[in-house]
mmCIF file of C-alpha atoms and ligand atoms in Angstrom:
data_model
loop_
_atom_site.group_PDB
_atom_site.id
_atom_site.type_symbol
_atom_site.label_atom_id
_atom_site.label_comp_id
_atom_site.label_asym_id
_atom_site.label_seq_id
_atom_site.Cartn_x
_atom_site.Cartn_y
_atom_site.Cartn_z
ATOM 1 C CA MET A 1 -15.875 48.006 -56.131
ATOM 2 C CA THR A 2 -12.808 47.251 -58.268
ATOM 3 C CA GLN A 3 -14.007 47.638 -61.434
ATOM 4 C CA ALA A 4 -12.615 50.859 -63.452
ATOM 5 C CA LYS A 5 -9.724 50.573 -65.965
ATOM 6 C CA ALA A 6 -7.533 52.170 -67.370
ATOM 7 C CA LYS A 7 -10.318 54.158 -69.526
ATOM 8 C CA SER A 8 -12.258 55.250 -66.621
ATOM 9 C CA ALA A 9 -11.445 58.737 -65.979
ATOM 10 C CA PRO A 10 -11.002 60.109 -63.022
ATOM 11 C CA GLY A 11 -14.680 60.720 -60.995
ATOM 12 C CA ALA A 12 -16.594 58.969 -63.882
ATOM 13 C CA LYS A 13 -20.325 58.104 -63.514
ATOM 14 C CA ASP A 14 -21.076 54.164 -63.540
ATOM 15 C CA ALA A 15 -23.547 53.220 -65.523
ATOM 16 C CA ILE A 16 -26.393 52.645 -62.985
ATOM 17 C CA SER A 17 -26.332 56.418 -61.553
ATOM 18 C CA ILE A 18 -26.095 57.980 -65.069
ATOM 19 C CA LEU A 19 -29.613 55.714 -65.984
ATOM 20 C CA THR A 20 -31.214 56.151 -62.306
ATOM 21 C CA GLU A 21 -30.499 59.861 -62.705
ATOM 22 C CA ASP A 22 -32.269 59.830 -66.602
ATOM 23 C CA HIS A 23 -35.071 57.988 -65.003
ATOM 24 C CA LYS A 24 -35.388 60.621 -61.705
ATOM 25 C CA LYS A 25 -35.157 63.626 -64.667
ATOM 26 C CA VAL A 26 -37.714 62.263 -66.541
ATOM 27 C CA LYS A 27 -40.548 60.905 -63.980
ATOM 28 C CA LYS A 28 -40.356 64.918 -63.118
ATOM 29 C CA MET A 29 -41.149 65.482 -66.513
ATOM 30 C CA PHE A 30 -44.684 63.934 -66.382
ATOM 31 C CA MET A 31 -45.083 65.024 -63.011
ATOM 32 C CA ASP A 32 -45.381 68.466 -64.947
ATOM 33 C CA PHE A 33 -47.054 67.297 -67.554
ATOM 34 C CA LYS A 34 -49.688 66.052 -64.918
ATOM 35 C CA LYS A 35 -50.153 70.225 -63.539
ATOM 36 C CA LEU A 36 -50.094 71.422 -66.279
ATOM 37 C CA MET A 37 -52.742 69.170 -67.423
ATOM 38 C CA ASN A 38 -54.859 70.193 -64.662
ATOM 39 C CA SER A 39 -54.078 73.494 -64.915
ATOM 40 C CA GLU A 40 -57.131 76.148 -65.957
ATOM 41 C CA ASP A 41 -55.820 77.564 -68.800
ATOM 42 C CA LYS A 42 -54.831 74.581 -71.756
ATOM 43 C CA LYS A 43 -51.485 75.781 -71.387
ATOM 44 C CA GLU A 44 -50.722 73.758 -75.110
ATOM 45 C CA VAL A 45 -47.814 76.166 -75.770
ATOM 46 C CA GLU A 46 -46.132 74.632 -72.525
ATOM 47 C CA LYS A 47 -47.738 70.937 -73.190
ATOM 48 C CA SER A 48 -46.057 70.843 -76.316
ATOM 49 C CA LEU A 49 -42.672 71.764 -75.473
ATOM 50 C CA LEU A 50 -42.497 69.684 -72.074
ATOM 51 C CA VAL A 51 -43.944 66.392 -74.484
ATOM 52 C CA LYS A 52 -41.378 66.912 -77.004
ATOM 53 C CA ARG A 53 -38.535 67.509 -74.192
ATOM 54 C CA ILE A 54 -39.921 63.898 -72.745
ATOM 55 C CA CYS A 55 -39.670 62.393 -76.063
ATOM 56 C CA GLU A 56 -36.370 63.343 -77.220
ATOM 57 C CA GLU A 57 -34.866 62.158 -73.117
ATOM 58 C CA LEU A 58 -36.780 58.833 -73.532
ATOM 59 C CA THR A 59 -35.507 58.227 -77.612
ATOM 60 C CA VAL A 60 -31.561 58.738 -76.382
ATOM 61 C CA HIS A 61 -31.911 57.254 -73.559
ATOM 62 C CA MET A 62 -33.416 53.974 -74.528
ATOM 63 C CA GLN A 63 -30.921 54.235 -77.565
ATOM 64 C CA ILE A 64 -27.859 54.234 -75.305
ATOM 65 C CA GLU A 65 -29.850 51.925 -72.900
ATOM 66 C CA GLU A 66 -29.968 48.979 -75.734
ATOM 67 C CA GLU A 67 -26.771 49.977 -77.725
ATOM 68 C CA ILE A 68 -24.662 49.828 -74.801
ATOM 69 C CA PHE A 69 -25.970 49.043 -71.046
ATOM 70 C CA TYR A 70 -28.808 46.434 -72.750
ATOM 71 C CA ARG A 71 -26.984 44.544 -74.454
ATOM 72 C CA ALA A 72 -23.490 43.964 -72.332
ATOM 73 C CA VAL A 73 -25.862 42.950 -69.610
ATOM 74 C CA ARG A 74 -28.093 40.600 -71.734
ATOM 75 C CA ALA A 75 -24.283 38.315 -72.644
ATOM 76 C CA ALA A 76 -23.791 38.619 -68.542
ATOM 77 C CA ILE A 77 -26.604 37.945 -67.413
ATOM 78 C CA ASP A 78 -29.139 34.453 -67.528
ATOM 79 C CA ASP A 79 -31.997 36.111 -67.916
ATOM 80 C CA ASP A 80 -33.172 36.340 -71.834
ATOM 81 C CA ASP A 81 -37.008 37.046 -70.631
ATOM 82 C CA LEU A 82 -36.046 40.224 -68.510
ATOM 83 C CA MET A 83 -33.585 41.436 -71.315
ATOM 84 C CA ASP A 84 -36.565 40.563 -73.553
ATOM 85 C CA GLU A 85 -39.577 41.986 -71.807
ATOM 86 C CA ALA A 86 -37.162 45.245 -71.240
ATOM 87 C CA ASP A 87 -36.917 45.349 -75.250
ATOM 88 C CA VAL A 88 -40.991 45.166 -76.008
ATOM 89 C CA GLU A 89 -41.197 48.107 -73.434
ATOM 90 C CA HIS A 90 -39.340 49.907 -75.432
ATOM 91 C CA ALA A 91 -40.678 49.108 -78.310
ATOM 92 C CA GLY A 92 -43.740 50.217 -77.037
ATOM 93 C CA ALA A 93 -42.995 53.662 -75.661
ATOM 94 C CA ARG A 94 -41.389 54.140 -79.091
ATOM 95 C CA ASP A 95 -44.877 53.573 -80.944
ATOM 96 C CA LEU A 96 -46.504 56.201 -78.464
ATOM 97 C CA ILE A 97 -43.685 58.780 -79.199
ATOM 98 C CA ALA A 98 -43.942 58.069 -82.676
ATOM 99 C CA GLN A 99 -47.599 58.824 -82.066
ATOM 100 C CA LEU A 100 -47.230 61.574 -80.212
ATOM 101 C CA ASP A 101 -44.635 63.394 -82.597
ATOM 102 C CA GLU A 102 -47.397 64.087 -85.583
ATOM 103 C CA MET A 103 -49.971 65.414 -82.558
ATOM 104 C CA GLU A 104 -50.266 68.404 -80.905
ATOM 105 C CA PRO A 105 -52.126 69.245 -77.694
ATOM 106 C CA GLY A 106 -55.419 69.589 -77.944
ATOM 107 C CA ASP A 107 -55.894 66.678 -80.602
ATOM 108 C CA ASP A 108 -57.564 63.829 -80.074
ATOM 109 C CA HIS A 109 -56.154 61.295 -77.145
ATOM 110 C CA TYR A 110 -53.562 63.829 -77.357
ATOM 111 C CA ASP A 111 -52.955 64.126 -72.762
ATOM 112 C CA ALA A 112 -54.550 60.580 -72.252
ATOM 113 C CA LYS A 113 -51.363 59.519 -74.598
ATOM 114 C CA VAL A 114 -48.966 61.437 -72.622
ATOM 115 C CA THR A 115 -50.084 60.333 -69.629
ATOM 116 C CA VAL A 116 -50.250 55.991 -70.666
ATOM 117 C CA LEU A 117 -46.762 56.446 -71.947
ATOM 118 C CA GLY A 118 -45.555 57.785 -68.423
ATOM 119 C CA GLU A 119 -47.601 54.821 -66.617
ATOM 120 C CA ASN A 120 -46.050 51.808 -68.949
ATOM 121 C CA VAL A 121 -42.556 54.430 -68.693
ATOM 122 C CA ASP A 122 -43.228 54.339 -64.542
ATOM 123 C CA HIS A 123 -43.427 50.367 -64.482
ATOM 124 C CA HIS A 124 -40.442 49.341 -67.037
ATOM 125 C CA VAL A 125 -38.344 51.751 -65.020
ATOM 126 C CA LYS A 126 -39.325 49.548 -61.752
ATOM 127 C CA GLU A 127 -38.237 46.506 -63.489
ATOM 128 C CA GLU A 128 -34.829 48.525 -64.172
ATOM 129 C CA GLN A 129 -34.209 49.515 -61.216
ATOM 130 C CA ASP A 130 -35.602 46.642 -59.144
ATOM 131 C CA GLU A 131 -35.072 43.597 -60.945
ATOM 132 C CA MET A 132 -31.833 44.575 -63.670
ATOM 133 C CA PHE A 133 -29.527 47.195 -62.585
ATOM 134 C CA PRO A 134 -29.416 44.279 -59.273
ATOM 135 C CA LYS A 135 -28.880 41.553 -61.231
ATOM 136 C CA ALA A 136 -25.597 44.074 -63.717
ATOM 137 C CA LYS A 137 -23.817 44.700 -60.224
ATOM 138 C CA LYS A 138 -23.529 41.150 -58.802
ATOM 139 C CA ALA A 139 -22.556 40.414 -62.922
ATOM 140 C CA LYS A 140 -19.464 42.328 -61.709
ATOM 141 C CA LEU A 141 -19.729 44.437 -65.384
ATOM 142 C CA ASP A 142 -17.385 46.927 -65.939
ATOM 143 C CA LEU A 143 -20.021 49.981 -65.191
ATOM 144 C CA THR A 144 -18.122 52.825 -65.115
ATOM 145 C CA ALA A 145 -16.181 51.668 -68.423
ATOM 146 C CA LEU A 146 -20.130 51.523 -69.497
ATOM 147 C CA GLY A 147 -21.508 54.589 -68.305
ATOM 148 C CA ALA A 148 -18.787 56.293 -70.026
ATOM 149 C CA GLN A 149 -19.287 54.733 -73.720
ATOM 150 C CA MET A 150 -23.344 55.672 -72.557
ATOM 151 C CA LEU A 151 -22.395 59.693 -72.361
ATOM 152 C CA GLU A 152 -19.975 59.795 -75.128
ATOM 153 C CA ARG A 153 -22.741 58.202 -77.653
ATOM 154 C CA ARG A 154 -25.548 60.529 -76.060
ATOM 155 C CA HIS A 155 -23.272 63.495 -76.605
ATOM 156 C CA GLU A 156 -22.781 61.528 -80.352
ATOM 157 C CA LEU A 157 -26.951 61.457 -80.923
ATOM 158 C CA GLN A 158 -27.391 64.754 -79.100
ATOM 159 C CA ALA A 159 -25.217 66.178 -81.536
ATOM 160 C CA GLY A 160 -27.636 65.160 -84.312
ATOM 161 C CA GLY A 161 -25.788 61.627 -84.711
ATOM 162 C CA GLY A 162 -28.951 59.458 -85.527
ATOM 163 C CA ALA A 163 -31.687 59.562 -82.728
ATOM 164 C CA SER A 164 -34.730 60.298 -84.617
ATOM 165 C CA ALA A 165 -36.122 62.141 -81.992
ATOM 166 C CA GLY A 166 -37.561 65.274 -83.033
ATOM 167 C CA LYS A 167 -37.407 67.965 -86.401
ATOM 168 C CA LYS A 168 -35.863 70.120 -84.382
ATOM 169 C CA ASN A 169 -32.454 68.220 -83.527
ATOM 170 C CA ALA A 170 -31.113 69.555 -87.012
ATOM 171 C CA ARG A 171 -27.607 67.591 -87.897
ATOM 172 C CA ALA A 172 -24.586 69.846 -86.952
ATOM 173 C CA ALA A 173 -22.244 69.671 -89.748
HETATM 174 FE FE1 FE2 B 201 -35.062 50.984 -71.051
HETATM 175 FE FE1 FE2 B 202 -34.187 53.062 -68.134
#
């Protein structure tokens, strides 16, 4: 791999490792939710906090993928069907996130919505990791430069610069 260019700092992470780490983190959070669901007590406060974190993580993850990674990959690989499918799956996830944003644990279908969101994300992640990422690697994209751009954008978004990931993300300025 000889794609490092002037822009990438030493030790910089490549785009695929960043996204794969996010996937693991989110998967673990969905597993934690399942544990809360199976607990004897209702665990409503814990559920509510966890689901907010899941939705924020996913929202930022999808946004940096779309703005930076997907855009570059779509241009570099000849597979619009694969990329279109990923877009539609993101839209489906956003729809459930928007519904959950209006809900509280204990509401009708709350647990089911979180569960289905987790199942959909699982399916989507599998397609990214098994199909999209190998194609991106083959296409010889500058994954280190893309990784740096994604981290920068993530910091912006987490500082309140545009992810509609919930009200508690107050603008920092
Ligand atoms: Fe994605
Ligand atoms: Fe992803």
